[in-house]
Amino acid sequence: MLNRRQLLALPLAALAQPAPLFVEVPTAESGIRFVHDNAMSARRHIPETVGGGVAFLDYDNDGWMDIFLVQSGPCDFYQPKSPARNALYKNNRDGTFTDVTEQAGVGACAFGMGVAVGDFDNNGFPDLLVTGYGRVYLYRNNGNGTFTDVTEKAGLLKMPSRWTTSAVWFDYDNDGRLDLFLCSYVAFDPRNESNCGDNKLGRKFYCTPRVFQPTFSLLYHNNGDGTFTEVGQRGPIGKSPAKGLGVVATDINNDRLMDLFVANDTSQNHLFLNRGQGRWEEAALSAEVAFSENGQARSGMGVDAADFNGDGLEDLFVANIDQEMFSLYQNRGKESFEDVAQKHGVAAATRSLSGWGVKFFDYDNDGAVDLILANGHPDDMIEQYTTSVKYKEPLVLFHQEKGLFKNVSAQAGPAFAGQYAARGLAVGDFDNDGRLDVLVGVNGAAPLLLRNQSGAGNSWVGLRLVGRTANRDAIGARITWMAGGQRRSRLKTGGGSYLAAHDPREVLGLGTAAQVDWVEVRWPLPSQRVERFVGLKPGAYQTLVEGTGKTV
């Protein structure tokens, strides 16, 4: 902190500089000592390129976001020199975190990828699903600061895919219990791995995913007794081979059935429309979200959904590899989309980037949806055979202004001028100030924690939704609020980004309004309730429980 004499000595131009929107929290300050091990080897196994996952979650229900980080563990092509483990960090409520992995019992890992958080048994405590190459782990939250590995009991050890990436908890059949969708990546076997090399360099490099065979993603129905049954193979999910990396659960046609949008790498994206009673339809091609505008399959990685233009329809976003540009799909209604990335400047800003974690969020609480991207090329040798693309790349931040996204990365802070091999990205308010912070997983390095210090002058209301008849996490709830004469609406989606899980609370930006007039919640089916909550305190988090508001 500068004293008065030092401040007076500064040039006027320096004093006039606005504060950065985000500031990096150094690991020495946060207490997070985790470093991702990507197991990079001379053999260049493709799983080395795509980790690692990150999550915000409140595992102990104390109202403060904790952090979970996914590590690369032993598998058939890698044996760590020292024991590998995932990491759970408890929020100390003062900006620091304490490693509680061993006490919680969540350290075991295969060659880990991503994480999904959801209360699958409706006991009020968030459970953990960790994906990876080799196997998955399902940890049931015991409610006392510990977890139990229930993978085998749940029936997930016999999973037909060897390599799962992003996952999402959501209630596809509206029975009030969270089901599970897992992206399955390529068929990889180190014993029969393709030999990709460059004679000029004389070294092996990472094979493009195009040389690997696709696999089938998985849909598990929650049986309500702690077990799950794979049901995706009965329909189009099991008949649509691809190379899944990112998934978001949303409702693109407002029929109150949660659909799935899956980003696939070097194969067409998938849009699985939920037709009810266990029936699905793959409609990406007719919806115009399967391929690029010239009909080419792109390298879909991160994905998200939100109604960015406020027309009541969920829009979609996909991050691709360099030269392909990212996709911003505006929902036109009637189960059809238009890529408006060019119009918003997203295409130009991402031409030389490779994107992974992505998230729609209102970072400054003005009520409009903004966008953040985490980037990094998958091949660490890319700069040796091209001058236009870098291995480590910057984060990108877009602010929505007058209905268009504006690249404000230059004002976002020094962290956005840095270069990273970024992968997973999660948003969450770790310091409970109502401004959503950002956690980025970096391949082969320490994670990046960014504290949000934007939105001066804007107010907010934080909500924790608790379903009773509906799934307890209230995935699929429609939230509408009125503040300052402005009516806004948001769907509580599931998943999104890449290998990540987000703060489950909803922060409603009020802009310059001093208070929120009312908040209305249409709870997910099977609940038939639509309730209005009044008298909510601005600048604070509140819990809204299904059945406790005024029915409207």
XYZ file of C-alpha atoms in Angstrom:
552
model
C 0.000 0.000 0.000
C 1.402 3.401 -1.009
C 1.594 6.157 1.619
C 0.411 9.755 1.044
C 3.886 11.044 0.059
C 4.330 8.232 -2.485
C 0.886 8.901 -3.929
C 1.639 12.607 -4.346
C 4.873 11.727 -6.151
C 3.089 9.664 -8.773
C 2.347 11.301 -12.157
C -1.284 12.252 -12.729
C -1.548 9.681 -15.524
C -0.666 6.893 -13.105
C -3.229 8.102 -10.569
C -5.898 8.159 -13.272
C -5.386 4.518 -14.245
C -8.470 2.446 -13.363
C -7.983 -0.535 -11.106
C -7.768 -3.869 -12.940
C -10.979 -5.874 -13.087
C -9.251 -8.988 -11.717
C -6.143 -9.509 -9.625
C -4.187 -12.726 -9.272
C -4.047 -14.227 -5.789
C -0.460 -15.556 -5.408
C -0.130 -19.112 -4.155
C 2.021 -17.816 -1.289
C -0.968 -15.755 -0.192
C -3.736 -18.311 -0.814
C -1.971 -21.360 0.620
C -2.760 -23.417 -2.481
C 0.378 -25.463 -3.100
C -1.011 -27.715 -5.826
C 0.914 -28.124 -9.094
C -0.621 -30.079 -11.952
C 1.520 -32.922 -13.307
C 0.811 -33.461 -16.985
C 3.234 -36.433 -17.134
C 4.782 -35.027 -20.309
C 7.059 -37.622 -21.891
C 9.143 -38.147 -25.003
C 6.496 -40.579 -26.227
C 3.938 -37.764 -26.387
C 0.815 -39.599 -25.158
C -2.262 -37.541 -25.993
C -3.778 -37.678 -22.446
C -0.821 -35.535 -21.341
C -2.220 -32.562 -23.255
C -5.785 -32.167 -21.980
C -5.840 -31.987 -18.117
C -6.605 -30.609 -15.603
C -9.900 -29.973 -13.975
C -10.952 -27.509 -11.273
C -14.006 -26.882 -9.106
C -15.558 -24.474 -6.675
C -17.770 -26.262 -4.126
C -18.952 -25.843 -0.559
C -18.208 -29.363 0.656
C -18.894 -28.592 4.329
C -21.920 -26.313 3.845
C -20.415 -23.421 5.774
C -21.397 -20.905 3.084
C -17.861 -20.451 1.718
C -16.557 -21.875 -1.540
C -13.828 -24.476 -1.230
C -11.595 -25.644 -4.102
C -11.007 -29.066 -5.665
C -8.141 -29.717 -8.106
C -7.674 -32.822 -10.274
C -4.277 -34.509 -10.598
C -2.701 -36.994 -13.042
C -2.145 -40.327 -11.305
C -0.850 -43.788 -12.227
C -2.109 -45.526 -15.346
C -0.857 -47.929 -18.013
C 1.540 -45.361 -19.519
C 2.556 -43.353 -16.441
C 3.852 -44.148 -12.980
C 4.525 -41.014 -10.897
C 7.856 -40.844 -9.105
C 6.035 -39.773 -5.936
C 2.453 -40.542 -4.882
C -0.075 -38.481 -6.845
C -3.339 -37.220 -5.441
C -6.174 -34.850 -6.134
C -6.457 -31.927 -3.737
C -9.303 -30.456 -1.678
C -8.690 -27.043 -0.132
C -10.954 -25.702 2.616
C -11.775 -22.006 2.549
C -10.539 -20.358 5.745
C -12.837 -17.358 5.161
C -9.911 -14.930 5.159
C -8.653 -15.348 1.592
C -6.554 -18.400 2.411
C -7.122 -22.140 2.014
C -6.043 -25.249 3.928
C -5.329 -28.621 2.311
C -7.826 -31.127 3.794
C -7.449 -33.841 1.169
C -6.325 -36.584 3.507
C -8.927 -35.869 6.164
C -11.678 -35.739 3.529
C -10.543 -38.949 1.813
C -10.603 -37.683 -1.772
C -6.951 -37.945 -2.759
C -7.023 -41.180 -4.778
C -6.704 -40.635 -8.510
C -6.204 -42.343 -11.814
C -4.904 -40.182 -14.677
C -7.422 -37.527 -13.711
C -9.268 -35.166 -16.035
C -12.310 -33.313 -14.740
C -14.777 -32.934 -11.896
C -18.554 -32.632 -11.574
C -20.276 -31.650 -8.324
C -23.864 -32.502 -7.432
C -26.007 -33.820 -4.587
C -26.988 -37.108 -6.215
C -28.564 -38.571 -3.038
C -30.403 -35.374 -2.010
C -28.930 -35.405 1.490
C -27.982 -31.726 1.385
C -24.245 -32.174 0.838
C -22.441 -31.947 -2.542
C -20.915 -35.147 -3.890
C -17.883 -35.422 -6.195
C -17.476 -37.215 -9.517
C -13.888 -37.250 -10.839
C -13.336 -38.299 -14.451
C -10.128 -39.526 -16.025
C -8.237 -41.882 -18.266
C -8.529 -45.398 -16.832
C -11.459 -44.962 -14.434
C -13.751 -42.553 -12.602
C -14.257 -41.931 -8.879
C -17.598 -41.172 -7.247
C -17.237 -39.739 -3.750
C -20.343 -39.522 -1.555
C -20.282 -36.631 0.900
C -20.854 -37.973 4.423
C -21.822 -34.570 5.792
C -19.080 -34.512 8.406
C -16.168 -33.243 6.323
C -15.374 -36.660 4.858
C -16.271 -38.552 1.702
C -16.735 -42.244 0.920
C -15.674 -43.815 -2.371
C -18.918 -45.371 -3.665
C -17.807 -45.906 -7.257
C -18.198 -49.670 -7.155
C -21.468 -49.627 -5.217
C -22.883 -47.094 -7.693
C -22.065 -49.376 -10.619
C -19.576 -47.013 -12.244
C -16.485 -49.236 -12.152
C -17.743 -51.230 -15.150
C -17.995 -48.126 -17.281
C -17.572 -49.014 -20.991
C -15.358 -45.993 -21.696
C -11.727 -45.916 -20.585
C -11.352 -42.162 -20.966
C -13.944 -39.700 -19.700
C -13.472 -35.934 -19.678
C -16.186 -33.399 -18.794
C -19.290 -34.516 -16.910
C -22.564 -32.966 -15.775
C -25.171 -33.726 -13.125
C -28.737 -32.957 -14.221
C -32.240 -34.437 -13.899
C -33.150 -35.566 -17.405
C -36.361 -37.430 -16.476
C -37.645 -34.939 -13.878
C -37.952 -37.463 -11.069
C -36.232 -35.152 -8.595
C -32.897 -37.014 -8.658
C -29.702 -35.974 -10.428
C -28.619 -38.165 -13.324
C -25.132 -38.151 -14.842
C -23.756 -37.568 -18.338
C -20.080 -38.190 -19.109
C -18.191 -37.129 -22.207
C -16.076 -39.959 -23.609
C -13.011 -38.976 -25.608
C -11.016 -41.080 -28.075
C -10.100 -44.781 -28.055
C -6.534 -44.540 -26.774
C -4.257 -47.508 -26.151
C -0.557 -46.790 -25.512
C 0.309 -50.286 -26.760
C -1.072 -49.451 -30.205
C -0.425 -45.732 -30.304
C 0.210 -44.065 -33.647
C 3.744 -42.796 -34.233
C 3.500 -39.109 -35.089
C 6.707 -37.259 -35.862
C 8.337 -34.531 -37.890
C 11.511 -35.360 -39.836
C 12.691 -31.748 -39.603
C 12.623 -31.845 -35.826
C 13.620 -35.462 -35.485
C 11.281 -35.878 -32.525
C 7.869 -37.352 -31.912
C 5.055 -34.884 -31.391
C 1.458 -35.205 -30.236
C -0.856 -36.864 -32.723
C -3.888 -34.918 -33.833
C -7.137 -36.355 -32.441
C -8.149 -37.086 -36.033
C -5.978 -40.223 -36.025
C -7.889 -41.731 -33.071
C -11.208 -43.550 -33.233
C -14.260 -41.894 -31.628
C -16.137 -43.379 -28.686
C -19.644 -43.140 -27.225
C -20.559 -40.795 -24.400
C -22.503 -42.145 -21.433
C -25.801 -41.335 -19.725
C -26.438 -42.802 -16.276
C -29.895 -42.848 -14.706
C -30.033 -42.323 -10.946
C -31.946 -45.279 -9.507
C -32.530 -43.533 -6.179
C -30.810 -46.230 -4.129
C -27.211 -45.161 -4.578
C -26.825 -46.988 -7.880
C -26.872 -45.882 -11.509
C -27.875 -47.586 -14.760
C -26.332 -46.680 -18.119
C -29.228 -45.836 -20.461
C -27.528 -43.807 -23.176
C -26.703 -46.844 -25.293
C -30.413 -47.474 -25.832
C -30.843 -44.374 -27.979
C -29.027 -41.764 -30.062
C -26.439 -41.047 -27.372
C -25.168 -44.599 -27.826
C -25.409 -44.366 -31.601
C -23.492 -41.102 -32.014
C -19.752 -41.804 -31.820
C -17.619 -38.720 -31.283
C -14.734 -37.294 -29.250
C -16.422 -35.520 -26.365
C -14.606 -32.859 -24.365
C -17.192 -30.377 -23.082
C -20.867 -30.591 -22.090
C -23.581 -28.319 -20.750
C -27.121 -29.227 -19.700
C -29.675 -26.589 -20.656
C -33.187 -26.202 -22.078
C -32.916 -24.837 -25.597
C -36.633 -24.983 -26.460
C -38.258 -24.095 -23.113
C -40.135 -27.380 -22.780
C -38.841 -27.855 -19.194
C -36.774 -30.863 -20.279
C -33.014 -30.479 -19.935
C -31.115 -30.961 -23.207
C -27.401 -31.665 -23.702
C -24.959 -29.802 -25.913
C -21.646 -31.620 -26.362
C -18.467 -30.146 -27.868
C -16.570 -32.785 -29.834
C -12.961 -32.666 -30.978
C -12.460 -33.089 -34.771
C -15.940 -34.578 -35.105
C -19.352 -32.932 -35.273
C -20.814 -31.430 -32.109
C -23.904 -33.089 -30.675
C -27.166 -31.527 -29.541
C -29.189 -34.171 -27.740
C -32.767 -32.906 -27.423
C -34.704 -34.377 -24.528
C -38.092 -35.494 -25.832
C -39.305 -36.858 -22.502
C -40.011 -40.354 -21.196
C -36.406 -41.353 -21.782
C -36.455 -40.423 -25.484
C -33.672 -38.353 -27.086
C -33.077 -36.868 -30.536
C -29.672 -35.850 -31.906
C -30.406 -32.571 -33.728
C -27.094 -30.723 -34.072
C -27.123 -30.762 -37.864
C -30.652 -29.389 -38.272
C -29.998 -26.869 -35.476
C -26.837 -25.703 -37.329
C -24.465 -26.274 -34.396
C -22.788 -29.469 -35.643
C -20.202 -28.018 -38.044
C -18.606 -24.756 -39.108
C -20.381 -22.570 -41.654
C -18.475 -24.334 -44.444
C -19.513 -27.762 -43.195
C -16.258 -28.765 -41.479
C -15.967 -30.519 -38.139
C -14.016 -28.350 -35.731
C -12.010 -29.091 -32.598
C -14.704 -28.401 -30.021
C -13.341 -28.281 -26.469
C -15.068 -25.976 -23.976
C -18.802 -25.245 -24.119
C -21.389 -23.189 -22.242
C -24.983 -21.943 -22.431
C -26.817 -18.783 -21.355
C -29.419 -16.349 -22.638
C -26.907 -13.616 -23.423
C -29.321 -11.331 -25.324
C -32.280 -11.599 -22.955
C -34.825 -12.955 -25.415
C -35.773 -15.920 -23.230
C -33.887 -18.473 -25.329
C -30.684 -20.259 -24.320
C -27.693 -19.486 -26.537
C -24.580 -21.668 -26.882
C -20.820 -21.188 -27.039
C -18.037 -23.504 -28.242
C -14.277 -22.971 -27.996
C -12.232 -24.469 -30.849
C -8.571 -24.719 -31.831
C -6.581 -21.991 -33.600
C -7.572 -20.956 -37.145
C -11.067 -22.382 -36.615
C -12.365 -19.473 -34.494
C -14.791 -19.943 -31.613
C -18.567 -20.193 -32.070
C -21.249 -18.019 -30.473
C -24.575 -19.608 -31.377
C -27.592 -17.334 -30.967
C -30.855 -19.209 -30.468
C -33.362 -18.278 -33.201
C -36.166 -20.357 -31.713
C -37.706 -23.451 -33.275
C -34.588 -25.439 -32.280
C -32.328 -23.490 -34.633
C -29.191 -21.377 -34.102
C -27.069 -18.798 -35.926
C -23.321 -18.363 -35.361
C -22.882 -14.662 -34.528
C -19.240 -14.847 -33.433
C -18.182 -12.547 -36.294
C -20.754 -9.899 -35.395
C -19.574 -9.791 -31.779
C -15.863 -9.747 -32.545
C -15.406 -13.141 -30.899
C -14.242 -14.776 -34.132
C -11.525 -12.193 -34.799
C -10.307 -12.242 -31.199
C -9.953 -16.037 -31.161
C -8.514 -16.766 -34.613
C -5.048 -17.625 -33.291
C -6.210 -19.105 -29.977
C -7.100 -22.600 -28.785
C -9.873 -22.503 -26.203
C -10.773 -24.814 -23.331
C -12.568 -23.388 -20.303
C -15.381 -20.948 -21.152
C -18.064 -19.307 -19.042
C -20.930 -16.904 -19.485
C -21.186 -14.827 -16.295
C -22.017 -11.296 -15.188
C -18.641 -10.328 -13.774
C -19.531 -6.707 -12.914
C -23.147 -7.245 -11.722
C -24.657 -4.851 -14.231
C -27.254 -7.496 -15.109
C -25.874 -8.320 -18.569
C -24.097 -11.576 -19.399
C -20.339 -11.367 -20.042
C -17.871 -14.038 -21.203
C -14.445 -15.380 -20.214
C -12.160 -17.755 -22.142
C -9.183 -19.846 -20.981
C -6.764 -20.730 -23.767
C -3.603 -22.640 -24.629
C -2.470 -24.789 -27.536
C -2.451 -28.554 -26.836
C 0.974 -29.114 -28.452
C 4.010 -27.767 -26.578
C 6.051 -27.972 -29.814
C 3.674 -25.845 -31.898
C 6.048 -22.857 -32.003
C 8.734 -24.976 -33.656
C 6.732 -25.380 -36.837
C 4.620 -22.238 -37.001
C 5.145 -18.575 -36.122
C 1.480 -17.565 -35.876
C 0.455 -19.701 -32.883
C 1.849 -19.929 -29.358
C 1.755 -22.836 -26.910
C 0.928 -20.622 -23.938
C -1.834 -18.115 -24.566
C -3.659 -15.322 -22.711
C -7.034 -15.369 -21.033
C -9.712 -13.332 -22.818
C -12.529 -11.345 -21.203
C -15.554 -9.942 -23.034
C -17.930 -7.370 -21.529
C -21.416 -7.016 -22.957
C -22.176 -3.438 -23.972
C -25.268 -2.343 -25.901
C -26.018 -5.913 -26.851
C -22.551 -6.722 -28.199
C -19.507 -8.358 -26.637
C -16.476 -6.105 -26.326
C -12.987 -7.465 -25.681
C -11.857 -5.812 -22.435
C -8.869 -8.062 -21.731
C -6.537 -5.057 -21.761
C -8.409 -3.607 -18.780
C -8.881 -6.917 -16.988
C -5.514 -6.887 -15.231
C -1.949 -8.216 -15.535
C -3.129 -11.813 -15.316
C -4.835 -11.374 -18.683
C -1.530 -10.353 -20.220
C 0.080 -13.552 -18.987
C 0.608 -16.693 -21.018
C -0.740 -20.066 -19.908
C -1.405 -23.614 -21.028
C -4.872 -23.132 -19.527
C -7.473 -25.898 -19.471
C -10.319 -26.092 -16.928
C -12.048 -22.896 -15.796
C -14.575 -22.422 -12.989
C -16.266 -19.312 -11.610
C -17.252 -18.824 -7.980
C -17.328 -16.211 -5.248
C -14.645 -17.478 -2.874
C -14.592 -14.318 -0.720
C -18.395 -13.834 -0.583
C -18.321 -10.240 -1.795
C -20.887 -10.906 -4.522
C -18.371 -10.684 -7.355
C -17.667 -13.951 -9.174
C -14.004 -14.911 -9.065
C -12.214 -17.239 -11.485
C -10.195 -20.437 -11.015
C -8.148 -21.731 -13.955
C -6.449 -25.108 -14.197
C -3.092 -24.915 -15.978
C -1.644 -27.981 -17.701
C 1.640 -28.894 -16.016
C 1.633 -25.910 -13.656
C -0.045 -24.339 -10.618
C -3.663 -23.178 -10.931
C -4.544 -19.524 -11.354
C -6.908 -17.904 -8.838
C -8.277 -14.494 -9.834
C -10.102 -12.211 -7.403
C -12.815 -10.099 -9.001
C -12.702 -6.430 -8.017
C -14.981 -4.977 -10.700
C -18.518 -3.636 -10.563
C -18.077 -0.631 -8.278
C -21.482 0.979 -7.801
C -23.461 -2.082 -8.819
C -25.504 -4.060 -6.335
C -26.354 -7.762 -6.220
C -28.360 -10.478 -4.535
C -26.933 -13.956 -4.010
C -29.194 -17.008 -4.022
C -28.783 -20.591 -2.896
C -31.704 -22.579 -4.306
C -32.826 -25.725 -2.489
C -35.322 -28.020 -4.166
C -37.618 -30.369 -2.272
C -39.856 -32.008 -4.845
C -37.430 -30.811 -7.521
C -33.815 -31.993 -7.472
C -32.137 -30.478 -4.448
C -29.580 -28.566 -6.595
C -32.481 -26.978 -8.533
C -30.761 -27.595 -11.882
C -33.267 -26.421 -14.487
C -34.885 -23.714 -12.320
C -35.974 -20.509 -14.064
C -35.085 -17.403 -12.023
C -36.722 -14.060 -12.851
C -36.073 -10.809 -10.985
C -37.129 -7.173 -11.084
C -34.806 -4.347 -10.068
C -34.677 -0.682 -11.072
C -37.549 -1.161 -13.491
C -35.590 -3.861 -15.351
C -36.921 -7.416 -15.549
C -34.347 -10.147 -16.147
C -34.424 -13.929 -16.305
C -31.922 -16.788 -16.042
C -31.995 -20.571 -16.355
C -29.940 -22.528 -13.840
C -27.913 -24.730 -16.178
C -25.763 -27.750 -15.337
C -22.063 -28.133 -16.087
C -20.506 -25.985 -18.771
C -16.913 -24.873 -19.413
C -14.327 -27.681 -19.557
C -13.473 -30.277 -16.877
C -14.953 -27.888 -14.318
C -17.652 -27.314 -11.713
C -18.856 -23.879 -10.640
C -20.195 -22.166 -7.537
C -23.772 -23.534 -7.350
C -25.145 -20.235 -6.064
C -26.689 -17.655 -8.378
C -25.549 -14.030 -8.193
C -28.159 -11.671 -9.644
C -26.683 -8.387 -10.850
C -28.914 -5.410 -10.000
C -26.869 -2.729 -11.725
C -27.278 0.629 -9.985
C -30.608 -0.349 -8.412
C -30.493 -0.178 -4.620
C -32.615 -3.270 -4.119
C -34.404 -6.111 -5.852
C -38.193 -5.735 -5.970
C -38.828 -9.463 -6.153
C -37.340 -12.740 -7.263
C -39.486 -15.412 -8.877
C -38.439 -19.074 -9.092
C -40.088 -21.613 -11.358
C -38.798 -24.816 -9.818
C -37.793 -27.726 -12.037
C -40.226 -30.552 -12.655
C -41.648 -32.622 -11.071
C -42.382 -29.561 -8.915
C -45.271 -27.492 -10.233
C -44.420 -24.521 -8.045
C -43.745 -20.985 -9.217
C -42.907 -18.854 -6.184
C -42.155 -15.216 -5.564
C -39.726 -14.098 -2.858
C -39.763 -10.502 -1.596
C -37.793 -8.577 0.971
C -34.469 -10.094 -0.091
C -31.475 -8.260 1.280
C -29.152 -6.755 -1.350
C -25.433 -7.411 -1.006
C -25.918 -10.749 0.728
C -26.505 -14.442 0.072
C -29.871 -15.959 0.952
C -31.258 -19.485 0.767
C -34.534 -19.961 -1.098
C -36.214 -23.265 -0.293
C -38.908 -24.695 -2.521
C -42.296 -24.300 -0.866
C -41.396 -21.333 1.358
C -42.167 -18.436 -0.964
C -45.460 -16.924 -2.083
C -47.034 -19.006 -4.838
C -47.791 -17.006 -7.993
